[in-house]
PDB file of C-alpha atoms in Angstrom:
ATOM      1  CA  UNK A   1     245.800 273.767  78.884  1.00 44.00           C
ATOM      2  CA  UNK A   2     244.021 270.652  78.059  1.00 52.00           C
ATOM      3  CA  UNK A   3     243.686 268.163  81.129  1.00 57.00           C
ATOM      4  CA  UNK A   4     241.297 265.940  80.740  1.00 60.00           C
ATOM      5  CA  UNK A   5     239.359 263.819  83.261  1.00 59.00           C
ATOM      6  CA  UNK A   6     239.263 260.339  82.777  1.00 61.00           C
ATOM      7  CA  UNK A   7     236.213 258.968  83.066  1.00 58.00           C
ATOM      8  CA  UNK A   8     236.559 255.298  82.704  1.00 63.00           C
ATOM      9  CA  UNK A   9     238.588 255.964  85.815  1.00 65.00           C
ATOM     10  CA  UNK A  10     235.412 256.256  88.030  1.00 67.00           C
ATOM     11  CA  UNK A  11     233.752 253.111  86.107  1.00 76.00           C
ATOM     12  CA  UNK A  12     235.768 250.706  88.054  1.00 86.00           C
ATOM     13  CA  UNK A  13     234.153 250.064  91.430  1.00 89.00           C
ATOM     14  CA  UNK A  14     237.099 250.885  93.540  1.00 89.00           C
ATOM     15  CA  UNK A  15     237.962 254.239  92.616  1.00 90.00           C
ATOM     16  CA  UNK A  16     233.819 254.635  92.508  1.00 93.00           C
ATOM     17  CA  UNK A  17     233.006 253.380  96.145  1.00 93.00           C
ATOM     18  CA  UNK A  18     235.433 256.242  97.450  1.00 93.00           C
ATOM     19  CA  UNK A  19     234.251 259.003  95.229  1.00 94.00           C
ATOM     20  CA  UNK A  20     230.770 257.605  96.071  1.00 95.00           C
ATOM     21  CA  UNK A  21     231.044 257.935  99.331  1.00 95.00           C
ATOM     22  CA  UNK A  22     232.662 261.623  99.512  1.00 95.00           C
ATOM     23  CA  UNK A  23     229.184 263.103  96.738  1.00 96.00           C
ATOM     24  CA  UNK A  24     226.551 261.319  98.934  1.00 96.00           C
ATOM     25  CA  UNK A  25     226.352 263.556 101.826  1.00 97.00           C
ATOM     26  CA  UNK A  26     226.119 266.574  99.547  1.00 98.00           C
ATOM     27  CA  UNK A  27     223.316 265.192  97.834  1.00 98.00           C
ATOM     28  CA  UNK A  28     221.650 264.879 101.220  1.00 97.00           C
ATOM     29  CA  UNK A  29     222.587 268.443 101.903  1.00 98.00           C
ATOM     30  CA  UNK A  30     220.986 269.668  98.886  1.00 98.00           C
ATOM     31  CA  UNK A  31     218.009 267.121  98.875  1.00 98.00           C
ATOM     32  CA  UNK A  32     217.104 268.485 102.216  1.00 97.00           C
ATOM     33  CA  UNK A  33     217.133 272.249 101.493  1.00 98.00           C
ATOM     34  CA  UNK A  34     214.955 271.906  98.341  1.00 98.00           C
ATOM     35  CA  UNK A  35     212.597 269.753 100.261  1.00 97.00           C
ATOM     36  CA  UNK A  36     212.337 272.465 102.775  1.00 97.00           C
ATOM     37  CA  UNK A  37     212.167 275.198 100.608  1.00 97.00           C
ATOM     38  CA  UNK A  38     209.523 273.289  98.690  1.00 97.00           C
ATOM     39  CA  UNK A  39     206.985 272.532 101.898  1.00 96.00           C
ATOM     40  CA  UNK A  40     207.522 275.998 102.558  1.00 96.00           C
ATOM     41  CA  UNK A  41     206.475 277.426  99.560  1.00 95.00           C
ATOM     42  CA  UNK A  42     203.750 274.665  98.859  1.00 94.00           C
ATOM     43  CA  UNK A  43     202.227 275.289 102.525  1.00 94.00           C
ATOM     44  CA  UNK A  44     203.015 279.177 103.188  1.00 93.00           C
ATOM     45  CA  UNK A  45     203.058 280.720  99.939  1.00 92.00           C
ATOM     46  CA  UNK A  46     200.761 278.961  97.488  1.00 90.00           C
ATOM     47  CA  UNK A  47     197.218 279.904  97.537  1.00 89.00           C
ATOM     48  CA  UNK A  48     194.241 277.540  97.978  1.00 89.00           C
ATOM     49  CA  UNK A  49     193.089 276.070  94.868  1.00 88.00           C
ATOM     50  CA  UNK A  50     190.300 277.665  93.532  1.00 84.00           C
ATOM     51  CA  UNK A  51     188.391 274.242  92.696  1.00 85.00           C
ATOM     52  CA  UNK A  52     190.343 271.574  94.929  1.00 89.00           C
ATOM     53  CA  UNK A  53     190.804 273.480  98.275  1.00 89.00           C
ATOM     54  CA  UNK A  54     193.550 272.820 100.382  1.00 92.00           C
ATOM     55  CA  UNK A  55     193.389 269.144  99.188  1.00 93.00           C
ATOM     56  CA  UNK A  56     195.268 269.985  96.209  1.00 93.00           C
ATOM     57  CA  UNK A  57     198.525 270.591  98.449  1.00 95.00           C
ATOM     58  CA  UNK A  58     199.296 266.726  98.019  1.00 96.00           C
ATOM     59  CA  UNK A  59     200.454 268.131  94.595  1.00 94.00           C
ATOM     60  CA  UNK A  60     203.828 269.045  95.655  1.00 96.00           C
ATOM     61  CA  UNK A  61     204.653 265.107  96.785  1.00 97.00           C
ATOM     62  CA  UNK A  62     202.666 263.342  94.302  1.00 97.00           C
ATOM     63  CA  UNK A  63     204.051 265.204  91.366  1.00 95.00           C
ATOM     64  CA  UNK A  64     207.269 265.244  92.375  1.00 97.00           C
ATOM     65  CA  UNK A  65     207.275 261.433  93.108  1.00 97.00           C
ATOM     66  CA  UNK A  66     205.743 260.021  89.869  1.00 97.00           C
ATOM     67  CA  UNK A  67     207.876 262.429  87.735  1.00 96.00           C
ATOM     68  CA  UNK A  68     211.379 260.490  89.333  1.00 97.00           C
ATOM     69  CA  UNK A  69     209.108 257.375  89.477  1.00 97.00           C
ATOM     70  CA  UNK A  70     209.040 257.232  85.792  1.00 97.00           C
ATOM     71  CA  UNK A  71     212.575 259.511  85.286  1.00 97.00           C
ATOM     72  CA  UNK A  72     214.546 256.568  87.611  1.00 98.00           C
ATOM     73  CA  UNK A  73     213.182 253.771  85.801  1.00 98.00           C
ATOM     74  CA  UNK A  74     214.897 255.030  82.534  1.00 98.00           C
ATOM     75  CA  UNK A  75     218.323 255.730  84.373  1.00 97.00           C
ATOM     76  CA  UNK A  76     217.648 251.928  85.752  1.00 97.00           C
ATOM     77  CA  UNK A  77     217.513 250.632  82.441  1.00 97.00           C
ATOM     78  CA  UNK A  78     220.049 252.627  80.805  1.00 97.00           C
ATOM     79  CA  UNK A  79     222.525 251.487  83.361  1.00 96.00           C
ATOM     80  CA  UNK A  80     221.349 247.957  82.565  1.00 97.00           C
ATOM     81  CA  UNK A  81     221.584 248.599  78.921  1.00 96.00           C
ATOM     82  CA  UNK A  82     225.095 249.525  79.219  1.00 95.00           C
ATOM     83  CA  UNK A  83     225.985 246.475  81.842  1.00 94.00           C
ATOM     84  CA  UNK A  84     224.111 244.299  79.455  1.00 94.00           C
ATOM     85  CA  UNK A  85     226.171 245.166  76.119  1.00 94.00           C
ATOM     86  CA  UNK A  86     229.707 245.964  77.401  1.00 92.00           C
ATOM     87  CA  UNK A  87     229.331 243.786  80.491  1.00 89.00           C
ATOM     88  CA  UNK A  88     230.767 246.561  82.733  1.00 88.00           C
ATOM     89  CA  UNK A  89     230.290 245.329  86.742  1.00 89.00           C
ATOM     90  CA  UNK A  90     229.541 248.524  87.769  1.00 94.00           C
ATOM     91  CA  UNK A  91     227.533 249.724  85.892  1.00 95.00           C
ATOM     92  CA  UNK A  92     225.156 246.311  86.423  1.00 95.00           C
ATOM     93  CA  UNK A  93     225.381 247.821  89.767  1.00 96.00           C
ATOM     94  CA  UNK A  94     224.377 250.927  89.205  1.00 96.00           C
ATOM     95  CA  UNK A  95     221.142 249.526  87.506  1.00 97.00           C
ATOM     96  CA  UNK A  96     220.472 247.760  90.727  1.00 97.00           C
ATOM     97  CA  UNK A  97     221.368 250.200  93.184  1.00 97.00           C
ATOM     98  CA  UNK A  98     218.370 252.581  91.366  1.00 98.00           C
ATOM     99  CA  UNK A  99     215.834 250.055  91.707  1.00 98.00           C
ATOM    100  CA  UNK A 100     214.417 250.303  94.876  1.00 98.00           C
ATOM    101  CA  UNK A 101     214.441 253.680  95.393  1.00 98.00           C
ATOM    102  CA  UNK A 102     212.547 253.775  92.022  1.00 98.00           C
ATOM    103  CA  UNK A 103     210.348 251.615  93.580  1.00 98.00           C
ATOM    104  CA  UNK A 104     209.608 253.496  96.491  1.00 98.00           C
ATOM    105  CA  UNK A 105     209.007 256.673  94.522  1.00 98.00           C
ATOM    106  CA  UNK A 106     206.144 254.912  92.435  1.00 98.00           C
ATOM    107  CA  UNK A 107     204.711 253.233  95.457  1.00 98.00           C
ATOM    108  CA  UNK A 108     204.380 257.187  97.168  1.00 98.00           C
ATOM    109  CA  UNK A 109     203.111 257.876  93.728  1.00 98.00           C
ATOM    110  CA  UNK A 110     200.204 255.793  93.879  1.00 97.00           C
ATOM    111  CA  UNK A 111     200.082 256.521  97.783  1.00 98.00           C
ATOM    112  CA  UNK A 112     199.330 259.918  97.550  1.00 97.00           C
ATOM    113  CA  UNK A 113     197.366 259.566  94.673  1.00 96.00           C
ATOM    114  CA  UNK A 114     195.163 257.395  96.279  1.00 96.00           C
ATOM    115  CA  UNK A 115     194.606 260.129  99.086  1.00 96.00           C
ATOM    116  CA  UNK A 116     194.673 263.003  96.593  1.00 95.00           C
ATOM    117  CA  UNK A 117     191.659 260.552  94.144  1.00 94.00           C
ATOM    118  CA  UNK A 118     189.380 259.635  97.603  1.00 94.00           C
ATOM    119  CA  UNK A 119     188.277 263.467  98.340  1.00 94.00           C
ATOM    120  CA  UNK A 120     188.557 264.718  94.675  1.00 91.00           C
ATOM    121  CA  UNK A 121     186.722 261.557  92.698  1.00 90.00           C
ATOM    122  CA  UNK A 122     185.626 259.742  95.522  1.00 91.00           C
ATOM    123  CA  UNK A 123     187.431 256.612  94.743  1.00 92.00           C
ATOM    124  CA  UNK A 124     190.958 255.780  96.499  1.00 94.00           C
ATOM    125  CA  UNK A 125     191.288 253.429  92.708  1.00 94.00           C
ATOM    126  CA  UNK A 126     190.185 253.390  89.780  1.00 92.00           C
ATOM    127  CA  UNK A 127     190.902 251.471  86.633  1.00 93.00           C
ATOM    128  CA  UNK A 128     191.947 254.112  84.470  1.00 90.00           C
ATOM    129  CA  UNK A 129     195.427 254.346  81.913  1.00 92.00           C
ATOM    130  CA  UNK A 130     197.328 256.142  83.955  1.00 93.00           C
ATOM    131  CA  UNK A 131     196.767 254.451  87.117  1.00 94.00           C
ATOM    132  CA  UNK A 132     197.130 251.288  85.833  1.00 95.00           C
ATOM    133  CA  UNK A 133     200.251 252.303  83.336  1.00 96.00           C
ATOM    134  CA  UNK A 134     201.612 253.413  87.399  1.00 97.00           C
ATOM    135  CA  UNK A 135     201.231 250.134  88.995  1.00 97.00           C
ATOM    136  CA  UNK A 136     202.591 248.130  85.707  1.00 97.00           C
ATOM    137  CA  UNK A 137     205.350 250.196  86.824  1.00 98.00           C
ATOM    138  CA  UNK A 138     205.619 249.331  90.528  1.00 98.00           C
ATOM    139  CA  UNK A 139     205.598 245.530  89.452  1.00 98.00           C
ATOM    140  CA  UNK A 140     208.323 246.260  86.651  1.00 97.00           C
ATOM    141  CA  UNK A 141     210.571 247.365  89.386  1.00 98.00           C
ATOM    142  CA  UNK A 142     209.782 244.468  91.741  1.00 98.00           C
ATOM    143  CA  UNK A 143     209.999 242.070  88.787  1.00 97.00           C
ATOM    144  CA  UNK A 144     213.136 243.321  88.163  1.00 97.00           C
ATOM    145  CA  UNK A 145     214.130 243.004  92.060  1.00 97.00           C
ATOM    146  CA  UNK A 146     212.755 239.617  92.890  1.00 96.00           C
ATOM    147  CA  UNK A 147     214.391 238.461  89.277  1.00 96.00           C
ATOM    148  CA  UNK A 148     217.666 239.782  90.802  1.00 95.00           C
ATOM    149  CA  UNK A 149     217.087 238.321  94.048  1.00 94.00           C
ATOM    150  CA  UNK A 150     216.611 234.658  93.152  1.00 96.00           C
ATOM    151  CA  UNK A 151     219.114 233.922  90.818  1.00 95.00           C
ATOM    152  CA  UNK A 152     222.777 233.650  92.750  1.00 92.00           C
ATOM    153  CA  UNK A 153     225.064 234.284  90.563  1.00 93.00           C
ATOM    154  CA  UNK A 154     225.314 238.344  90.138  1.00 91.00           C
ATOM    155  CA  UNK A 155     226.315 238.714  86.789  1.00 91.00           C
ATOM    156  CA  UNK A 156     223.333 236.099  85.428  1.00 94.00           C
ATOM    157  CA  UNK A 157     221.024 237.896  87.505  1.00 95.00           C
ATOM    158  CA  UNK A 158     222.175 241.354  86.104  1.00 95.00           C
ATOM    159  CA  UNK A 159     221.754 240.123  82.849  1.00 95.00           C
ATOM    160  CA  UNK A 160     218.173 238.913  83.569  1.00 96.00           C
ATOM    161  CA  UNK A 161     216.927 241.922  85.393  1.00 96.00           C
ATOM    162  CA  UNK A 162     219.217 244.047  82.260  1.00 96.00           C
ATOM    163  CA  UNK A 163     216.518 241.787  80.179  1.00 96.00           C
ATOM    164  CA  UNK A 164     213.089 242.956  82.060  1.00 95.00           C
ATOM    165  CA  UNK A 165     214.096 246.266  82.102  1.00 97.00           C
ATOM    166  CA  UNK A 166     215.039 246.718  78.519  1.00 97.00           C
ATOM    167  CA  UNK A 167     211.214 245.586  77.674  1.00 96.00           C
ATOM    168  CA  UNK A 168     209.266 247.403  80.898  1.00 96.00           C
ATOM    169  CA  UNK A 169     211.063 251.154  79.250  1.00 96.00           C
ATOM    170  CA  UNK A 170     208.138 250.726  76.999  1.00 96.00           C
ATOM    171  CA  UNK A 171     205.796 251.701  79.697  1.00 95.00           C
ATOM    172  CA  UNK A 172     207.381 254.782  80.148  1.00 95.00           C
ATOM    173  CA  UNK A 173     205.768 256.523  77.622  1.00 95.00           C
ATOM    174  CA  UNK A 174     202.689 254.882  77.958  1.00 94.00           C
ATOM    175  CA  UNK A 175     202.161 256.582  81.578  1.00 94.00           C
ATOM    176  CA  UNK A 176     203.144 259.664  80.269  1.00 92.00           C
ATOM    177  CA  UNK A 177     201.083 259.790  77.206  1.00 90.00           C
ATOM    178  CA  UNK A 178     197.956 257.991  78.825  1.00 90.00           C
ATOM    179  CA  UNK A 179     196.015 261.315  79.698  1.00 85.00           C
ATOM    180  CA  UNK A 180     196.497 262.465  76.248  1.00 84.00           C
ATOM    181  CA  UNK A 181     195.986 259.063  74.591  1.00 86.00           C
ATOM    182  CA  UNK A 182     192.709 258.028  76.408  1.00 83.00           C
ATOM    183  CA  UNK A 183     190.069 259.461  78.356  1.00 78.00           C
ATOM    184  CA  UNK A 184     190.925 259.400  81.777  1.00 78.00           C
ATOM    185  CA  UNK A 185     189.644 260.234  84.874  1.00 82.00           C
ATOM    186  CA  UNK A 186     193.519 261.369  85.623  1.00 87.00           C
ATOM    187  CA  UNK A 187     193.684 265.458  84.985  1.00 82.00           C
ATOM    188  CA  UNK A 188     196.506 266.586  81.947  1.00 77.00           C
ATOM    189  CA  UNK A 189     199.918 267.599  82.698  1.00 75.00           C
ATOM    190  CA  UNK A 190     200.296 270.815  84.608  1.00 73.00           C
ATOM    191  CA  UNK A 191     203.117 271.400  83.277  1.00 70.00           C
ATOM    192  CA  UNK A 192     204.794 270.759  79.398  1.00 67.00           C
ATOM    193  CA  UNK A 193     207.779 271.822  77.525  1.00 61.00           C
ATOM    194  CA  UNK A 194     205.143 273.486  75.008  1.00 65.00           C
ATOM    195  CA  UNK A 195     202.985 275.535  76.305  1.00 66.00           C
ATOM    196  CA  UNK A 196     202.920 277.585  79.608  1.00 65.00           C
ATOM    197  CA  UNK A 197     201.779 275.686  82.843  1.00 66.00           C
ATOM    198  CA  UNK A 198     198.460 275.787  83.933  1.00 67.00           C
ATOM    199  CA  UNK A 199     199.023 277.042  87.588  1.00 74.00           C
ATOM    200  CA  UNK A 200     199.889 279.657  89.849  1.00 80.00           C
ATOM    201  CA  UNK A 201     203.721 280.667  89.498  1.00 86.00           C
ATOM    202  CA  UNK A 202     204.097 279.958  93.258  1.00 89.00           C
ATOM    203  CA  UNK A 203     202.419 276.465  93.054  1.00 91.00           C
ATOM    204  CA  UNK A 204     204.911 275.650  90.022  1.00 92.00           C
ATOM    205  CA  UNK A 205     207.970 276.891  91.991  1.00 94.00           C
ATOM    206  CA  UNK A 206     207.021 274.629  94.979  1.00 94.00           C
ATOM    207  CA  UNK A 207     206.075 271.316  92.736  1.00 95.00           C
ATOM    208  CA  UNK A 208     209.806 272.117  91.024  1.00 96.00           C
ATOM    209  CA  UNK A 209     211.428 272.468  94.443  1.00 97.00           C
ATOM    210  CA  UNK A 210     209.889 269.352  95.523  1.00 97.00           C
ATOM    211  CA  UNK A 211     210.906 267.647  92.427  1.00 97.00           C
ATOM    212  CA  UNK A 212     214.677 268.615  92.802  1.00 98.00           C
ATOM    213  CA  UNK A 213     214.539 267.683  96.489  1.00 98.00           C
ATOM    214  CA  UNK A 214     213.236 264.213  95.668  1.00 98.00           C
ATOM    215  CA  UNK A 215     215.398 264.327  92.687  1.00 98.00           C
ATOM    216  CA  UNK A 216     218.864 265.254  94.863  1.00 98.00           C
ATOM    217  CA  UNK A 217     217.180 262.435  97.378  1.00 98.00           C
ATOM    218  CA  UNK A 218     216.900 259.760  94.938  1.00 98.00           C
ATOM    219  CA  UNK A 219     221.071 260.130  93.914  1.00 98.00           C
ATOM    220  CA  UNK A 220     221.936 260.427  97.052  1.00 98.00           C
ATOM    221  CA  UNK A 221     219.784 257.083  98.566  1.00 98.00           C
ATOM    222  CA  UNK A 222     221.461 255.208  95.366  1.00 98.00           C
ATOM    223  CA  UNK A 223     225.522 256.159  95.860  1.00 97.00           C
ATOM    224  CA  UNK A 224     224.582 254.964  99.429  1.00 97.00           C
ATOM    225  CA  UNK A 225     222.761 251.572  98.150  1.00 97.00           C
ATOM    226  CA  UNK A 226     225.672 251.258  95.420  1.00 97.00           C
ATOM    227  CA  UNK A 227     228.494 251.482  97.918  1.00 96.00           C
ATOM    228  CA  UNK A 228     226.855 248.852  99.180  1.00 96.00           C
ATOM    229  CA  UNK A 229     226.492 246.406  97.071  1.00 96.00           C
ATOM    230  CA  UNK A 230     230.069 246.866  95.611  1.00 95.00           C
ATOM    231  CA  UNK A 231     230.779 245.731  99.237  1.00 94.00           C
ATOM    232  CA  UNK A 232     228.758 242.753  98.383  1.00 92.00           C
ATOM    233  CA  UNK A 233     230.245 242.153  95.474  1.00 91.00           C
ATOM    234  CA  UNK A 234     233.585 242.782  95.591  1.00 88.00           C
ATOM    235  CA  UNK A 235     234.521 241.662  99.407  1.00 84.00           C
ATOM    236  CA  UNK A 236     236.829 239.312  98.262  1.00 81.00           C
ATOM    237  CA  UNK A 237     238.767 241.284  95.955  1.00 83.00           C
ATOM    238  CA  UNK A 238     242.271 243.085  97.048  1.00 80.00           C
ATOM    239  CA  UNK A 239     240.992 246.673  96.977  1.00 81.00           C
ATOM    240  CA  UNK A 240     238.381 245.921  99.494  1.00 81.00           C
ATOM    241  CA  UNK A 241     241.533 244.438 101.518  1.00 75.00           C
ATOM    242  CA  UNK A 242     243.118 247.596 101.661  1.00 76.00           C
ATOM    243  CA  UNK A 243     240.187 249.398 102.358  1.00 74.00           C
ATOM    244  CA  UNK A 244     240.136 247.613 105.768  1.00 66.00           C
ATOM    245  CA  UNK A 245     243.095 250.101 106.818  1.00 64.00           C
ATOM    246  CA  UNK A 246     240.854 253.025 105.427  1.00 64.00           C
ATOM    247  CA  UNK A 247     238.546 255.024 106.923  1.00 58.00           C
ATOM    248  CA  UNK A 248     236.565 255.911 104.150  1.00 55.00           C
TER     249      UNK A 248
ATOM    250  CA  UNK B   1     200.073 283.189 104.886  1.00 60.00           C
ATOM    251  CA  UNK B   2     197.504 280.914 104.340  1.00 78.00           C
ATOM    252  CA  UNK B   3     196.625 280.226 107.896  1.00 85.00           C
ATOM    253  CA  UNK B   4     195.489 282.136 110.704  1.00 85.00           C
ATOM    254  CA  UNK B   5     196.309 279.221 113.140  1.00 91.00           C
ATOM    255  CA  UNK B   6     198.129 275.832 113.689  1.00 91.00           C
ATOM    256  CA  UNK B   7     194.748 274.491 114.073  1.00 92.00           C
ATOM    257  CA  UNK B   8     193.422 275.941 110.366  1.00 92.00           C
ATOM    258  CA  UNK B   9     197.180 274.840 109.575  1.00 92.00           C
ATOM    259  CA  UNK B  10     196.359 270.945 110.605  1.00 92.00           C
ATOM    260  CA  UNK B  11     192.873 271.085 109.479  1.00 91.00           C
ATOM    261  CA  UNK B  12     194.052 272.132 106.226  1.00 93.00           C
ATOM    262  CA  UNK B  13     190.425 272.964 105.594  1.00 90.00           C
ATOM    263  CA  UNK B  14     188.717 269.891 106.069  1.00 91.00           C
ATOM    264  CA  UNK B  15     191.504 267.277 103.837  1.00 94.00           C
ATOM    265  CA  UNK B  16     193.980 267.498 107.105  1.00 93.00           C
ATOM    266  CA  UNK B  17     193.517 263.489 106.903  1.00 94.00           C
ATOM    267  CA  UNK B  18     194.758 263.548 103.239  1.00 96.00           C
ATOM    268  CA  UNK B  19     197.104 265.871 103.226  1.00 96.00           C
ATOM    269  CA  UNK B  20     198.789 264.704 106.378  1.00 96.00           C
ATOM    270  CA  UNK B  21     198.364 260.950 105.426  1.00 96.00           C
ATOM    271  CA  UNK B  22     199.915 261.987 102.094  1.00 97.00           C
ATOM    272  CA  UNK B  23     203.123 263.988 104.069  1.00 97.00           C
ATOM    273  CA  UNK B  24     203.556 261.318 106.898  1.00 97.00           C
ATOM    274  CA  UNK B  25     203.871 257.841 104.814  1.00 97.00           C
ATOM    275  CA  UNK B  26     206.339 259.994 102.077  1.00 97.00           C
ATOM    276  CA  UNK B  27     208.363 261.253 105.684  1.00 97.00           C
ATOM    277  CA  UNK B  28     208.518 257.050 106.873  1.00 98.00           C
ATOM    278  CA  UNK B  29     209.376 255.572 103.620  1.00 97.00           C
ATOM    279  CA  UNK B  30     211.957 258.141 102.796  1.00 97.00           C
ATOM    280  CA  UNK B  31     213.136 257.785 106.535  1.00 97.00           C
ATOM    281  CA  UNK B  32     213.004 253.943 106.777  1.00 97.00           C
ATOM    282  CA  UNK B  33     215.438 253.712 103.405  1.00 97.00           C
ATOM    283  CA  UNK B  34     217.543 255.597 105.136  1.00 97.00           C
ATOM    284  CA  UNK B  35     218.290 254.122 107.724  1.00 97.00           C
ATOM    285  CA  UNK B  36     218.227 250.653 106.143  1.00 97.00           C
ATOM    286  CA  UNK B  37     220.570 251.639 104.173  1.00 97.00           C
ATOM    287  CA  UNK B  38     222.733 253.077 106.621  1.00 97.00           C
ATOM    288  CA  UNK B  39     222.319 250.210 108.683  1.00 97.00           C
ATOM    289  CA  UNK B  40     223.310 247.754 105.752  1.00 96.00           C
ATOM    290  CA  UNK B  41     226.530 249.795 104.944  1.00 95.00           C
ATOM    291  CA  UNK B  42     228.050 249.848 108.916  1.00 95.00           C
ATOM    292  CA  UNK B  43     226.970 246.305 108.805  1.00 95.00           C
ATOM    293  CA  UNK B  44     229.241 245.799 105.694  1.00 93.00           C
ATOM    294  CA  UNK B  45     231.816 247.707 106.881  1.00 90.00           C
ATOM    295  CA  UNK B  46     232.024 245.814 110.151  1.00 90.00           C
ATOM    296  CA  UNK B  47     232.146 242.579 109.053  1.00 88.00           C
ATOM    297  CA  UNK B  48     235.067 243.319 106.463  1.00 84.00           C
ATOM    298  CA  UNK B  49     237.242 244.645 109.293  1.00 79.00           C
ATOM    299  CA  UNK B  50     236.071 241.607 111.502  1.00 73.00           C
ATOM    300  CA  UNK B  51     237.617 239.340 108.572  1.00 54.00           C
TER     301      UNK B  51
END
């Protein structure tokens, strides 16, 4: 038996917005029991930090936030990649309907940094790689969305924003990298694919937790926001007609 | 258990302001998008069966 799905099927917006909006609502579902599961194990089950106190429970957001912070900004410029060389609409979309979220994630990034750097450093900034490599990356994402936002026709402005964040990727890297490359006030990783985290097992299970729950949030938020802006887009076309009579 | 009571719980041993701050404005943003984008979608929805 060898059925195959058919995947270009789902990369035309109309047979997307539906399917869109039936996987959203799990992804809430599952966003919201990881999150739980993680603030329960991050509050209830993880020690205090030896060195850091109880201050070190910011952890479980901040972690969580800058790794999709940095993770989204790929998927936003893949899908703008893809839009940009075989001029798909949706997938244009799709690049869009990532950014803000993205956004949002570094801005709670830096946020909680901030409040994590004030007790631990004694600063709420400083000028250091991976800080700075962080906010390059907030202002990549609102370059990319203010780019979008003032140039009217869609397709010119996906191929613009397609443009910025081609070139901003190369940040990526940079952030990651910065605590190894220079001296930084920033601590290491806690965790890396070579060598075995530097935490308590419990800490680790709540940070990953955390991570999937922001990670299940983050698809979730963007079928929403790209339901929406194949709305936008497409109101005019016949699909959307028919859609009138649906519910979904 | 790490606490012996809510008030050790919100105190959170002296970095309640950080901590909280931290969990609070990651609770509003995440809540604000939302319901923005909730909002935008009805919106969207209404107007197309409007005309």
């Amino acid at each position: 038996m060898t059925s195959r799905i058919n995947w270009f099927k789902y990369s035309s917006p109309s047979t997307f917005y539906p399917l869109a909006g039936r996987l959203a609502p799990w992804f809430f579902v599952a966003a919201a029991l990881f999150t739980v599961a993680g603030i329960y194990v991050g509050f209830f089950v993880a020690p205090t930090d030896a060195q850091q106190g109880e201050a070190y429970r910011i952890i479980f957001i901040h972690v969580a936030s800058a790794w999709l912070s940095m993770f989204l900004y790929i998927i936003m410029a893949f899908w703008a990649g893809v839009g940009l060389a075989f001029n798909t609409r949706l997938s244009s979309m799709m690049a869009s309907a990532v950014a803000p979220t993205g956004a949002l994630m570094t801005f709670i990034a830096l946020w909680t940094g901030a409040l994590w750097g004030k007790p631990m450093w004694g600063a709420w900034w400083v000028w250091d790689a991976r800080l700075t490599s962080e906010l390059i990356l907030l202002f990549l994402y609102l370059g990319f969305l203010s780019l979008q936002a003032a140039i009217d026709d869609p397709r010119r402005a996906d191929k613009a924003g397609a443009v910025i964040a081609l070139v901003g990727v190369v940040n990526v890297p940079i952030i990651y990298f910065s605590v190894k490359w220079w001296n930084t006030l920033h601590q290491g990783a806690s965790v890396s694919l070579t060598r075995s985290p530097s935490m308590a097992a419990t800490m680790l299970i709540g940070m990953l937790l955390m991570a999937l729950g922001f990670w299940m949030y983050s698809i979730a938020a963007t079928l929403l926001r790209a339901r929406c802006i194949i709305l936008e887009r497409e109101r005019h076309s016949e699909w959307i007609g028919q859609l009138r009579e649906s519910r979904q | 258990m790490n606490w012996g009571s809510v008030s050790a719980f919100l105190a959170m041993g002296g970095y309640g302001g950080f901590v909280w701050g931290s969990y609070a404005v990651t609770a509003i943003c995440i809540g604000l998008e939302i319901a923005l984008l909730t909002a935008r979608h009805r919106r969207l929805r209404r107007e197309l069966r409007g005309g």
